[in-house]
mmCIF file of C-alpha atoms (C1' of nucleotides) in Angstrom:
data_model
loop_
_atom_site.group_PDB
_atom_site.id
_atom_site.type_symbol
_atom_site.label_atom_id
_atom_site.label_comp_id
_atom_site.label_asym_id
_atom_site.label_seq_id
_atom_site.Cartn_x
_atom_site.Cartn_y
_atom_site.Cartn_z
ATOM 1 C CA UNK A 140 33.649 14.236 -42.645
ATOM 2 C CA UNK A 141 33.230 10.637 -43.161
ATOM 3 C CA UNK A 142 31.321 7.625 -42.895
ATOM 4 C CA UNK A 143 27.295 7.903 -41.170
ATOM 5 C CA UNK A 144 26.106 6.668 -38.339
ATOM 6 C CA UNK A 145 23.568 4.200 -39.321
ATOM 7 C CA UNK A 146 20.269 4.401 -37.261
ATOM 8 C CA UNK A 147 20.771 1.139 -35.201
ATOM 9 C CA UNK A 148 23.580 2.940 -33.045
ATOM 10 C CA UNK A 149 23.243 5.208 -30.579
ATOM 11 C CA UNK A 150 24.009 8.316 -32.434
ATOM 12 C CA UNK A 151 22.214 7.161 -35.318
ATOM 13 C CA UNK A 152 18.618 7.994 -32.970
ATOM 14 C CA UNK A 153 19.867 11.478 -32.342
ATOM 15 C CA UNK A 154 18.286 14.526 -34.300
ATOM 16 C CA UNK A 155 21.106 16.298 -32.437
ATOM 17 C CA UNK A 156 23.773 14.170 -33.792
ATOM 18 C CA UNK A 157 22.082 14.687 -37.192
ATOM 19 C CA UNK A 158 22.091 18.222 -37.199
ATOM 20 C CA UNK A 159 25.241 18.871 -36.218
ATOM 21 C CA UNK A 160 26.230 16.378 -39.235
ATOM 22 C CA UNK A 161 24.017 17.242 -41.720
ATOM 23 C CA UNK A 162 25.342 20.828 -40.827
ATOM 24 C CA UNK A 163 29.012 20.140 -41.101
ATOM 25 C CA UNK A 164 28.482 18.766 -44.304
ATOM 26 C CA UNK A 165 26.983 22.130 -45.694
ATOM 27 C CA UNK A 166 29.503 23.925 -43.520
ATOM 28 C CA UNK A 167 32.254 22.379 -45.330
ATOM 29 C CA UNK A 168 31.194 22.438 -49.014
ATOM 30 C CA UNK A 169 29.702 26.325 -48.325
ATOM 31 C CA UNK A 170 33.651 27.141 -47.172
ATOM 32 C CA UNK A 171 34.831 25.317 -50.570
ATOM 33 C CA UNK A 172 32.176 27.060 -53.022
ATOM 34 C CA UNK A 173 33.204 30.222 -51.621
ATOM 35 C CA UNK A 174 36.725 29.842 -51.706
ATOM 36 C CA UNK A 175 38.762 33.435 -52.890
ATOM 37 C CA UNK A 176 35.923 35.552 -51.754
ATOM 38 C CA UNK A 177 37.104 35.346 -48.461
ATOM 39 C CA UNK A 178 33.502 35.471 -47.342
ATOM 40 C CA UNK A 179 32.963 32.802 -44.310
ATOM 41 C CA UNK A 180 29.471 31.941 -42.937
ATOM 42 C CA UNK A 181 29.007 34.165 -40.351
ATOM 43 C CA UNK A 182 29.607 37.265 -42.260
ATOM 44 C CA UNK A 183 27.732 36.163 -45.307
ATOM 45 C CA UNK A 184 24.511 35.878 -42.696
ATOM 46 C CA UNK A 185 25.419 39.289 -42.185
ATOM 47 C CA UNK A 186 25.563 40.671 -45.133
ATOM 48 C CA UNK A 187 22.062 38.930 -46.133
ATOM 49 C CA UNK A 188 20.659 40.294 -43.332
ATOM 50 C CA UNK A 189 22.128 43.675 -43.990
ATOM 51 C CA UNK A 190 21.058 44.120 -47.632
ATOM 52 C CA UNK A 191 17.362 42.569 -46.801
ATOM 53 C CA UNK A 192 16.959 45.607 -44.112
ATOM 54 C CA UNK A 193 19.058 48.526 -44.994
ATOM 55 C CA UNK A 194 19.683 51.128 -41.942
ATOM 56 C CA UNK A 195 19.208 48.096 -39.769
ATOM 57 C CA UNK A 196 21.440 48.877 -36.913
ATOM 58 C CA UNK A 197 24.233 46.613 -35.495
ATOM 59 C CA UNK A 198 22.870 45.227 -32.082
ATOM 60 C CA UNK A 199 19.766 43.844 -34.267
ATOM 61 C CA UNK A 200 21.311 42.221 -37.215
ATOM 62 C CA UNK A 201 23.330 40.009 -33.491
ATOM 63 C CA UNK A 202 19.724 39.705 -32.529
ATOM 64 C CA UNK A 203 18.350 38.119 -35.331
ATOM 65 C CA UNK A 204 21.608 35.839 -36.376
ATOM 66 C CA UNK A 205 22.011 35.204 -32.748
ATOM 67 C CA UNK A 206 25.582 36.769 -32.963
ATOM 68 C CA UNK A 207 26.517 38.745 -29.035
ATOM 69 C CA UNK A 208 27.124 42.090 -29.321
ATOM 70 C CA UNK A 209 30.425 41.440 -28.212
ATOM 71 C CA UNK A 210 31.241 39.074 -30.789
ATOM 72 C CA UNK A 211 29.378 41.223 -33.420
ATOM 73 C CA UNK A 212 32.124 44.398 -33.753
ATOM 74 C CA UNK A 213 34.997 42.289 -35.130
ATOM 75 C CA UNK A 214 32.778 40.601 -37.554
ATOM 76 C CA UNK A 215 31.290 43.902 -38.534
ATOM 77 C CA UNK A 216 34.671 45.703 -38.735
ATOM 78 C CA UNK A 217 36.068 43.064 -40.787
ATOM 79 C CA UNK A 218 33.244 43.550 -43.396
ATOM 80 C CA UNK A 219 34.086 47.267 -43.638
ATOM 81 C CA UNK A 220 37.636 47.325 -43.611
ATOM 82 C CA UNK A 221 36.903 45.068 -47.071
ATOM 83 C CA UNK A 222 34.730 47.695 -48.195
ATOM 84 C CA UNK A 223 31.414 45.531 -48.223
ATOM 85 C CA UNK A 224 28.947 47.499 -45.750
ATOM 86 C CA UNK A 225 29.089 51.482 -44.278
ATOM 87 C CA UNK A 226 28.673 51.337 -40.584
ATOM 88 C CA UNK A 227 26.959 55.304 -39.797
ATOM 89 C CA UNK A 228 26.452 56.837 -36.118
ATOM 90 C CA UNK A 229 22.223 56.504 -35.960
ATOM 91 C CA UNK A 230 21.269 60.553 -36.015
ATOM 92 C CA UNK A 231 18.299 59.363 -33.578
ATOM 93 C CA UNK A 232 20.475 57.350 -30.904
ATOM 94 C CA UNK A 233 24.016 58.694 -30.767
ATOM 95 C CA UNK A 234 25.180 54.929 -29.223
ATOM 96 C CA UNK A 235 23.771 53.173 -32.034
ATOM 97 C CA UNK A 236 25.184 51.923 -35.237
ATOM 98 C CA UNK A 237 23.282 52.437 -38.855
ATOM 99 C CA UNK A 238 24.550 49.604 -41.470
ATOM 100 C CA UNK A 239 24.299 49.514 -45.135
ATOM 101 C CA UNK A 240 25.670 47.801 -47.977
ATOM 102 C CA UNK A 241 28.289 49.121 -50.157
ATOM 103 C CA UNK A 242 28.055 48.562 -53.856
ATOM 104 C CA UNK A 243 30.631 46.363 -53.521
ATOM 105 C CA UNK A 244 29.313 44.844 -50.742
ATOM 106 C CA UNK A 245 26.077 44.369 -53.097
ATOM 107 C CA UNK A 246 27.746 42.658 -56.002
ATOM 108 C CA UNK A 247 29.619 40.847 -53.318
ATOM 109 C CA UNK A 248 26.312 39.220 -51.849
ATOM 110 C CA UNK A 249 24.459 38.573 -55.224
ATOM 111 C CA UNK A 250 28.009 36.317 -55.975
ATOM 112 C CA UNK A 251 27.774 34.662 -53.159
ATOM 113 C CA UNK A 252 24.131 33.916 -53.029
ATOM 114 C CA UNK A 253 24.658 32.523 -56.924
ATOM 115 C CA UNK A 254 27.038 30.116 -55.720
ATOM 116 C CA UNK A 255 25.506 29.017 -52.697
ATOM 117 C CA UNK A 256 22.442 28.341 -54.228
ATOM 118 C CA UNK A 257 24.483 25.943 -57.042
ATOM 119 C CA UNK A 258 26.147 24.724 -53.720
ATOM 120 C CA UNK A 259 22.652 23.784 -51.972
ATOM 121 C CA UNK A 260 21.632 22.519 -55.380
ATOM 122 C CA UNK A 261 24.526 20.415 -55.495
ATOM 123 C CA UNK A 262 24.222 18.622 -52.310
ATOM 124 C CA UNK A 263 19.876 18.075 -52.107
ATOM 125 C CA UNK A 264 20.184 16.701 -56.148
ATOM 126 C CA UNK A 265 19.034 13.803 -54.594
ATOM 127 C CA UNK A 266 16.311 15.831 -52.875
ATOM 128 C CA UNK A 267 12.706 16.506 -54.474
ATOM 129 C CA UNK A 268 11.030 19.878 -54.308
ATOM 130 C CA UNK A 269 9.165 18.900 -51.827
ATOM 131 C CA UNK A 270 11.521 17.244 -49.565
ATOM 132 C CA UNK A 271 13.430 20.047 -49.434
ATOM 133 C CA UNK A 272 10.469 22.337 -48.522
ATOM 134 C CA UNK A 273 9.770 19.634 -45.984
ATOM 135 C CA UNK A 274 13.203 19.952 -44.664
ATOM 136 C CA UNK A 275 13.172 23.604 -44.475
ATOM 137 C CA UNK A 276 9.590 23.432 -42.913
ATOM 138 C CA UNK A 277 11.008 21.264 -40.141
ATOM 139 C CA UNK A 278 14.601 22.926 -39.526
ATOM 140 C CA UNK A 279 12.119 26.650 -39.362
ATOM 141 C CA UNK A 280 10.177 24.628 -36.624
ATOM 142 C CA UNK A 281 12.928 24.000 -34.519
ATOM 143 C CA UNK A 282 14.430 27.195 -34.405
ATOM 144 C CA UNK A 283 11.184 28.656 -33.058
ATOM 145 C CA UNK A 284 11.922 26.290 -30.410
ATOM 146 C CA UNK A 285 14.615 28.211 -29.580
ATOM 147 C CA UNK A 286 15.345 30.004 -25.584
ATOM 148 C CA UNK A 287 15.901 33.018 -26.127
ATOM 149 C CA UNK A 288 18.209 33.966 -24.157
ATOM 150 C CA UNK A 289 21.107 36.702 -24.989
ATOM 151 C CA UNK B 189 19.737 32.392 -29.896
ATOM 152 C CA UNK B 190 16.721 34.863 -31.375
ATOM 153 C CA UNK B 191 14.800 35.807 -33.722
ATOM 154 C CA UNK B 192 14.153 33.352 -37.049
ATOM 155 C CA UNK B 193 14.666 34.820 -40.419
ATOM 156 C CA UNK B 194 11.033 34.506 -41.940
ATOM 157 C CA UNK B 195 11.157 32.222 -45.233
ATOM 158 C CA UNK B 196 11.069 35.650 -47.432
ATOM 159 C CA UNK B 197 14.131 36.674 -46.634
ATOM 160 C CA UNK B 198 17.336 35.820 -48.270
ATOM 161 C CA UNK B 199 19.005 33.444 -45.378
ATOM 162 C CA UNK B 200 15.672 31.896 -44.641
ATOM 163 C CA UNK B 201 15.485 30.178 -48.259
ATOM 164 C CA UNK B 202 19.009 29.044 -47.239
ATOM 165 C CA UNK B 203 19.260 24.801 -46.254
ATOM 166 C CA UNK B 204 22.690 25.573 -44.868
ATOM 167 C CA UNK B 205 21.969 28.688 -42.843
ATOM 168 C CA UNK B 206 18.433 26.828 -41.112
ATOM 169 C CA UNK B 207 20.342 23.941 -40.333
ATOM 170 C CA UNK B 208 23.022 25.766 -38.628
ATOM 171 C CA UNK B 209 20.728 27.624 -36.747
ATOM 172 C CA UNK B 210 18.917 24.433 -36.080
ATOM 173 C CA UNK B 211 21.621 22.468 -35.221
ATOM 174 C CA UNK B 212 22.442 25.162 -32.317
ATOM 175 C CA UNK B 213 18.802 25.144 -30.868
ATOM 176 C CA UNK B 214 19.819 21.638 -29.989
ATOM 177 C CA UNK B 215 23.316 22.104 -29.252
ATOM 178 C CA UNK B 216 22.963 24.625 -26.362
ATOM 179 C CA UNK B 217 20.024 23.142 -24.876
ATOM 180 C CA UNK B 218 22.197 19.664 -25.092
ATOM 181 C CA UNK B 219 24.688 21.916 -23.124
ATOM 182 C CA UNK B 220 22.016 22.604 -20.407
ATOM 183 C CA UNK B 221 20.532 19.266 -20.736
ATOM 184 C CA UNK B 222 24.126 17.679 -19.167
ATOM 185 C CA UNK B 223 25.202 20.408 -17.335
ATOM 186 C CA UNK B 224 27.002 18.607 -14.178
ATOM 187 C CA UNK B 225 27.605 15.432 -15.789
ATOM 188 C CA UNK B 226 30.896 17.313 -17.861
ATOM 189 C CA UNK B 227 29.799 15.416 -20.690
ATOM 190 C CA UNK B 228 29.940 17.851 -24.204
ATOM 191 C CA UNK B 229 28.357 17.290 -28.105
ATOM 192 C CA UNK B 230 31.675 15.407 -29.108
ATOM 193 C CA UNK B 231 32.940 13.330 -26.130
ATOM 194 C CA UNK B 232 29.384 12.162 -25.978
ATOM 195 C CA UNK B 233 29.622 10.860 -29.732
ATOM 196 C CA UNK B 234 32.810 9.088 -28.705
ATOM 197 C CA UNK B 235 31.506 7.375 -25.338
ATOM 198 C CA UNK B 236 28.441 6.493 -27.652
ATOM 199 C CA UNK B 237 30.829 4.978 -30.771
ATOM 200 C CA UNK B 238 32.892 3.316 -28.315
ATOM 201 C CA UNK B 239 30.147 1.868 -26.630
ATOM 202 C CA UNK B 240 28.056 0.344 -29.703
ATOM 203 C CA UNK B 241 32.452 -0.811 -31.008
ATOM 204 C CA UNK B 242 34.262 -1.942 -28.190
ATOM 205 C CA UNK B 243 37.839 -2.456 -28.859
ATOM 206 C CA UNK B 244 37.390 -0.058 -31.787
ATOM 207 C CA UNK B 245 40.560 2.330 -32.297
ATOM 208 C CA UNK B 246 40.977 5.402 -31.933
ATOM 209 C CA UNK B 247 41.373 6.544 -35.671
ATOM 210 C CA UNK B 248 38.205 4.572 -36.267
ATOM 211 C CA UNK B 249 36.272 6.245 -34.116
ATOM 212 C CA UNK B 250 37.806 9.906 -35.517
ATOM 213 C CA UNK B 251 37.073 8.442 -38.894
ATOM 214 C CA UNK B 252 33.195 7.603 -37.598
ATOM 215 C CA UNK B 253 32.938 10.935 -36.052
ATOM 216 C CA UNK B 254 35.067 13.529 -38.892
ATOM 217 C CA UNK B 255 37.184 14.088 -36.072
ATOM 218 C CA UNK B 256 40.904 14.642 -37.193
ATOM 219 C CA UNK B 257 43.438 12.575 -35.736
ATOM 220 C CA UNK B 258 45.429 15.289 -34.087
ATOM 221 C CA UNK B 259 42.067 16.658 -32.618
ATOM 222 C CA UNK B 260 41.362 13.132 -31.635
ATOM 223 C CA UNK B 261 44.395 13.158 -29.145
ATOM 224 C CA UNK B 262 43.328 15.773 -26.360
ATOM 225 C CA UNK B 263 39.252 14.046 -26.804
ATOM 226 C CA UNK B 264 40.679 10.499 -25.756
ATOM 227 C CA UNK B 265 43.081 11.914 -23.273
ATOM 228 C CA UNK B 266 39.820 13.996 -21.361
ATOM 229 C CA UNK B 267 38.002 10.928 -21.094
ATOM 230 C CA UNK B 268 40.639 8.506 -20.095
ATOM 231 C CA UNK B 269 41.440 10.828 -16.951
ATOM 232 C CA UNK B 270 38.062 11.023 -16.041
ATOM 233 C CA UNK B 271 37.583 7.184 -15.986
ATOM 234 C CA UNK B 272 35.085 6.977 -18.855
ATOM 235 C CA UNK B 273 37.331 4.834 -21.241
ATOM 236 C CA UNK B 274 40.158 2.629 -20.968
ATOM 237 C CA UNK B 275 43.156 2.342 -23.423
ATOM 238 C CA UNK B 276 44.793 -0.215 -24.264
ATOM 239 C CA UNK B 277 47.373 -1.105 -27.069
ATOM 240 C CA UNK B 278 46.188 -3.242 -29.841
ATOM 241 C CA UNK B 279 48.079 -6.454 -29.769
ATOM 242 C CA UNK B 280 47.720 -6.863 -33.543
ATOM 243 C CA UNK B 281 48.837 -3.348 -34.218
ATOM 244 C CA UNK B 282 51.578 -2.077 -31.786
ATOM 245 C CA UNK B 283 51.131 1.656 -33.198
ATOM 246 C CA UNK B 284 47.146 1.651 -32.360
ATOM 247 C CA UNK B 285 45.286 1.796 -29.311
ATOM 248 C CA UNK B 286 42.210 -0.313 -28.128
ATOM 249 C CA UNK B 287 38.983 1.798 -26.412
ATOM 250 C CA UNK B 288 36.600 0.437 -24.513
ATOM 251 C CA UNK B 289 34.136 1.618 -21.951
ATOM 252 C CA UNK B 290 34.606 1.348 -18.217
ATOM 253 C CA UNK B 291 32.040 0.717 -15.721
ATOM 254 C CA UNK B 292 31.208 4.474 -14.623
ATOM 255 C CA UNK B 293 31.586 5.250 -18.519
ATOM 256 C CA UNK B 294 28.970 2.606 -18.840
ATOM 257 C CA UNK B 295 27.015 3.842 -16.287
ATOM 258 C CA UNK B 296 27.235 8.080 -17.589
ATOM 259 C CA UNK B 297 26.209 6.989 -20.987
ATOM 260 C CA UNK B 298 23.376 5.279 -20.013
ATOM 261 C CA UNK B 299 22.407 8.792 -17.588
ATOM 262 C CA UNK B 300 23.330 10.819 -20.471
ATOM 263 C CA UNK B 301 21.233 8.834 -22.732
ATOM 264 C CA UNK B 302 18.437 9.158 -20.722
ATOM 265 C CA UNK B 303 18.821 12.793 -20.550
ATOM 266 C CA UNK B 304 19.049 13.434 -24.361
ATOM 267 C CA UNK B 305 16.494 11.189 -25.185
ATOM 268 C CA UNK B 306 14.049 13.356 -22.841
ATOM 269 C CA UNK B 307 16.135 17.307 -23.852
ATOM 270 C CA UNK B 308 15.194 15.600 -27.572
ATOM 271 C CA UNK B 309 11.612 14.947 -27.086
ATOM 272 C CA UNK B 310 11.175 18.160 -25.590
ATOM 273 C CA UNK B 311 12.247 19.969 -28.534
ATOM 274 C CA UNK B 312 10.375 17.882 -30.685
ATOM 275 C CA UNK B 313 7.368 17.809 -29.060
ATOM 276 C CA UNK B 314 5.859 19.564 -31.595
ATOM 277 C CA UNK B 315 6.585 16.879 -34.176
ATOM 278 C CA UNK B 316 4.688 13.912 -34.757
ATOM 279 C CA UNK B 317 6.175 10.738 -34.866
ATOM 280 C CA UNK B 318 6.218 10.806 -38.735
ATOM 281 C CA UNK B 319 7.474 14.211 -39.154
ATOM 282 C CA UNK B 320 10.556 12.940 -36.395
ATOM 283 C CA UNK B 321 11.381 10.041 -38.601
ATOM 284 C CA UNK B 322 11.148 12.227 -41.931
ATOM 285 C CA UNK B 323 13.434 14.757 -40.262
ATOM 286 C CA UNK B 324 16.173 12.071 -39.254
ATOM 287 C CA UNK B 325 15.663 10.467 -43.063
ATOM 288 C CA UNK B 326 16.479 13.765 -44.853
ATOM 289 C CA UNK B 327 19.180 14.820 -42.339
ATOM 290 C CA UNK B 328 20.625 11.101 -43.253
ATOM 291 C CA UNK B 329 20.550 11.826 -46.756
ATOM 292 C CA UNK B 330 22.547 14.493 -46.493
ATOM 293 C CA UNK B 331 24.981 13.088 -44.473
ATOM 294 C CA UNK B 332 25.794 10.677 -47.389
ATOM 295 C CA UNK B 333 26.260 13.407 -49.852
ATOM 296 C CA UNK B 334 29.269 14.677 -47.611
ATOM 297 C CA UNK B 335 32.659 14.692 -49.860
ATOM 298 C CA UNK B 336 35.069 11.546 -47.650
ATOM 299 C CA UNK B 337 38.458 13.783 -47.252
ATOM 300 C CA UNK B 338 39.858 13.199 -44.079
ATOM 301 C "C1'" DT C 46 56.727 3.922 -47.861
ATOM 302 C "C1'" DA C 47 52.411 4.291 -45.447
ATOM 303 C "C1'" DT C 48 49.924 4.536 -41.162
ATOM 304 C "C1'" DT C 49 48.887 5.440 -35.865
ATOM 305 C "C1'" DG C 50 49.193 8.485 -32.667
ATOM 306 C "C1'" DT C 51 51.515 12.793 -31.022
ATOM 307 C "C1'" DT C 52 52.945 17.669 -30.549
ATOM 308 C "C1'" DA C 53 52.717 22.382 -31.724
ATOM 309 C "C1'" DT C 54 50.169 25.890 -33.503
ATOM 310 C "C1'" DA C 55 46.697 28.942 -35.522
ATOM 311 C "C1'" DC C 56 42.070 30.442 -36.658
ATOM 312 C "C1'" DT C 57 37.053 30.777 -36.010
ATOM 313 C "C1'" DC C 58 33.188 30.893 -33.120
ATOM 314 C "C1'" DT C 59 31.251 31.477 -28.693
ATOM 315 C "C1'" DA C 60 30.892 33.245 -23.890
ATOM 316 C "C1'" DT C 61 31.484 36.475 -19.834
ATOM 317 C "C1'" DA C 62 32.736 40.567 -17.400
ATOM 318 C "C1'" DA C 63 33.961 45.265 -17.088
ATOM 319 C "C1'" DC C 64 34.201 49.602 -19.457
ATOM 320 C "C1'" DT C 65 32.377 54.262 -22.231
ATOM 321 C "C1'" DA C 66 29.090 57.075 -24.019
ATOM 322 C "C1'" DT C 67 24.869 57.996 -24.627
ATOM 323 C "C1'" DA C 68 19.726 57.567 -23.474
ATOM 324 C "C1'" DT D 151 19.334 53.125 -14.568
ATOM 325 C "C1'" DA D 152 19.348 50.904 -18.881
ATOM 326 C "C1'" DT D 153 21.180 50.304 -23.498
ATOM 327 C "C1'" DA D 154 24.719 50.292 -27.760
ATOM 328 C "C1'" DG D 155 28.921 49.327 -28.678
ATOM 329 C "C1'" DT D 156 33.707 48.125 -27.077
ATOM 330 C "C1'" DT D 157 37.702 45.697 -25.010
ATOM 331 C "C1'" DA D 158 39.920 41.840 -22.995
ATOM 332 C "C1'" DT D 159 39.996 37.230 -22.375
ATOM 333 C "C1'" DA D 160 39.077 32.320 -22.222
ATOM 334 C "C1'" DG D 161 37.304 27.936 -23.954
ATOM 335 C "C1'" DA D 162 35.726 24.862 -27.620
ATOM 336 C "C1'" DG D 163 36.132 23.099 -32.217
ATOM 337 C "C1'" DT D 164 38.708 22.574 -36.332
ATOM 338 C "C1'" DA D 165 42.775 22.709 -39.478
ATOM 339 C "C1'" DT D 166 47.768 21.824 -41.011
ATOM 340 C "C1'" DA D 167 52.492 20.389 -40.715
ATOM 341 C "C1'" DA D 168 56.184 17.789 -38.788
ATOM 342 C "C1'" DC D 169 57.659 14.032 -35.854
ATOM 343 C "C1'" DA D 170 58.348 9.028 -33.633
ATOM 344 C "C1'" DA D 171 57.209 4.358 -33.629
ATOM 345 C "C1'" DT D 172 55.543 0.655 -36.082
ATOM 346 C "C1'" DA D 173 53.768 -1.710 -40.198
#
DNA sequence: TATTGTTATACTCTATAACTATA
DNA sequence: TATAGTTATAGAGTATAACAATA
């Protein structure tokens, strides 16, 4: 991560380029903050989603984080083998997964989300309230703009 | 690609997990946007840095981009074969190397351009004008809070 | 000694296709 | 037939360490 673009260059135009920035930048400090959890992005969407919709099953919570089901069962097996969610065979669809956290898994998340959110406070200080509802308005906007796809 | 997380939930509060999610709405439909040119998210930043610098290094433009020097290596290497940049070895500075854009490379960014600028206004379309430069403001601003490591 | 570019290597994330077991 | 999860595999992107040539 170093020096902008400034908007007079070509990249500088780009919401694209921005993003993928702008996202790098909270990559990178989210990866520091949770140093010695072990807990990377990807799973910690998972375990949000997870704990906000217990039972959920496996094949959704790749749905909604846009995770394939193929990429899904290491990142799911990884989170039980530390102990932080129960994976259970759905007693109404044999092929289906049931997930839930552990209590582990629970204190686990609340960490987490602490420190993130002194992480995002960290890096929008310079940010009013409303900017950053702005900003979240916006980002929300574009992801509806998403294909989906699978 | 799916589903958003609705604001109420615990990822959708998140600045780091919408921008990630927006940042890949534009990514993949950048993907589809230049599919046949060959052209990806990061050579595309280098043919653009090179073409707003020429002469720049190669270091510089890693330094411009957060792209490490080893990673740097394979980038140039990709574009040089396919004709897009010429390397040369800076007279001042035996160790360094000299970019600069070749004709066709000239000619691709300018198509690629194009393309982005219409894959961008697409996904914006949405957006006013105001909310477009409010987006690329904030996203800038955030950008300058990144920690310089190398 | 420090820096430019290189090589080797490893890890994460993403993508596709083919398989199984259930529905 | 279609769907949930799995396996195998490949490609991108990113990270670190050690090296050669040059400063």
């Amino acid at each position: 991560m170093t020096e902008p673009q400034p908007h007079t260059t070509t990249l500088g135009r780009l919401v694209g380029y921005r993003l993928r920035r702008a996202s790098a930048v909270f990559a990178s400090d989210f990866a520091v903050t949770l140093e010695g959890t072990g807990i990377r992005q990807i799973p910690m969407g998972i375990l949000a989603v997870v704990a906000d919709n217990p039972g959920i099953n496996q094949g959704t919570v790749g749905r909604l984080l846009g995770i394939k089901r193929a990429n899904m069962v290491p990142l799911i097996n990884e989170l039980i083998e530390a102990g932080l969610i129960v994976r259970e065979t759905d007693p109404t669809d044999r092929r289906a997964f049931t997930l839930g956290m552990s209590a582990e898994g629970q204190r686990m998340l609340t960490e987490c989300v602490a420190r993130i959110e002194a992480h995002e406070e960290r890096l929008l200080s310079g940010f009013t309230a409303a900017e950053k509802a702005t900003l979240l308005d916006l980002l929300e906007r574009i992801e509806q703009r998403a294909v989906t796809t699978d």
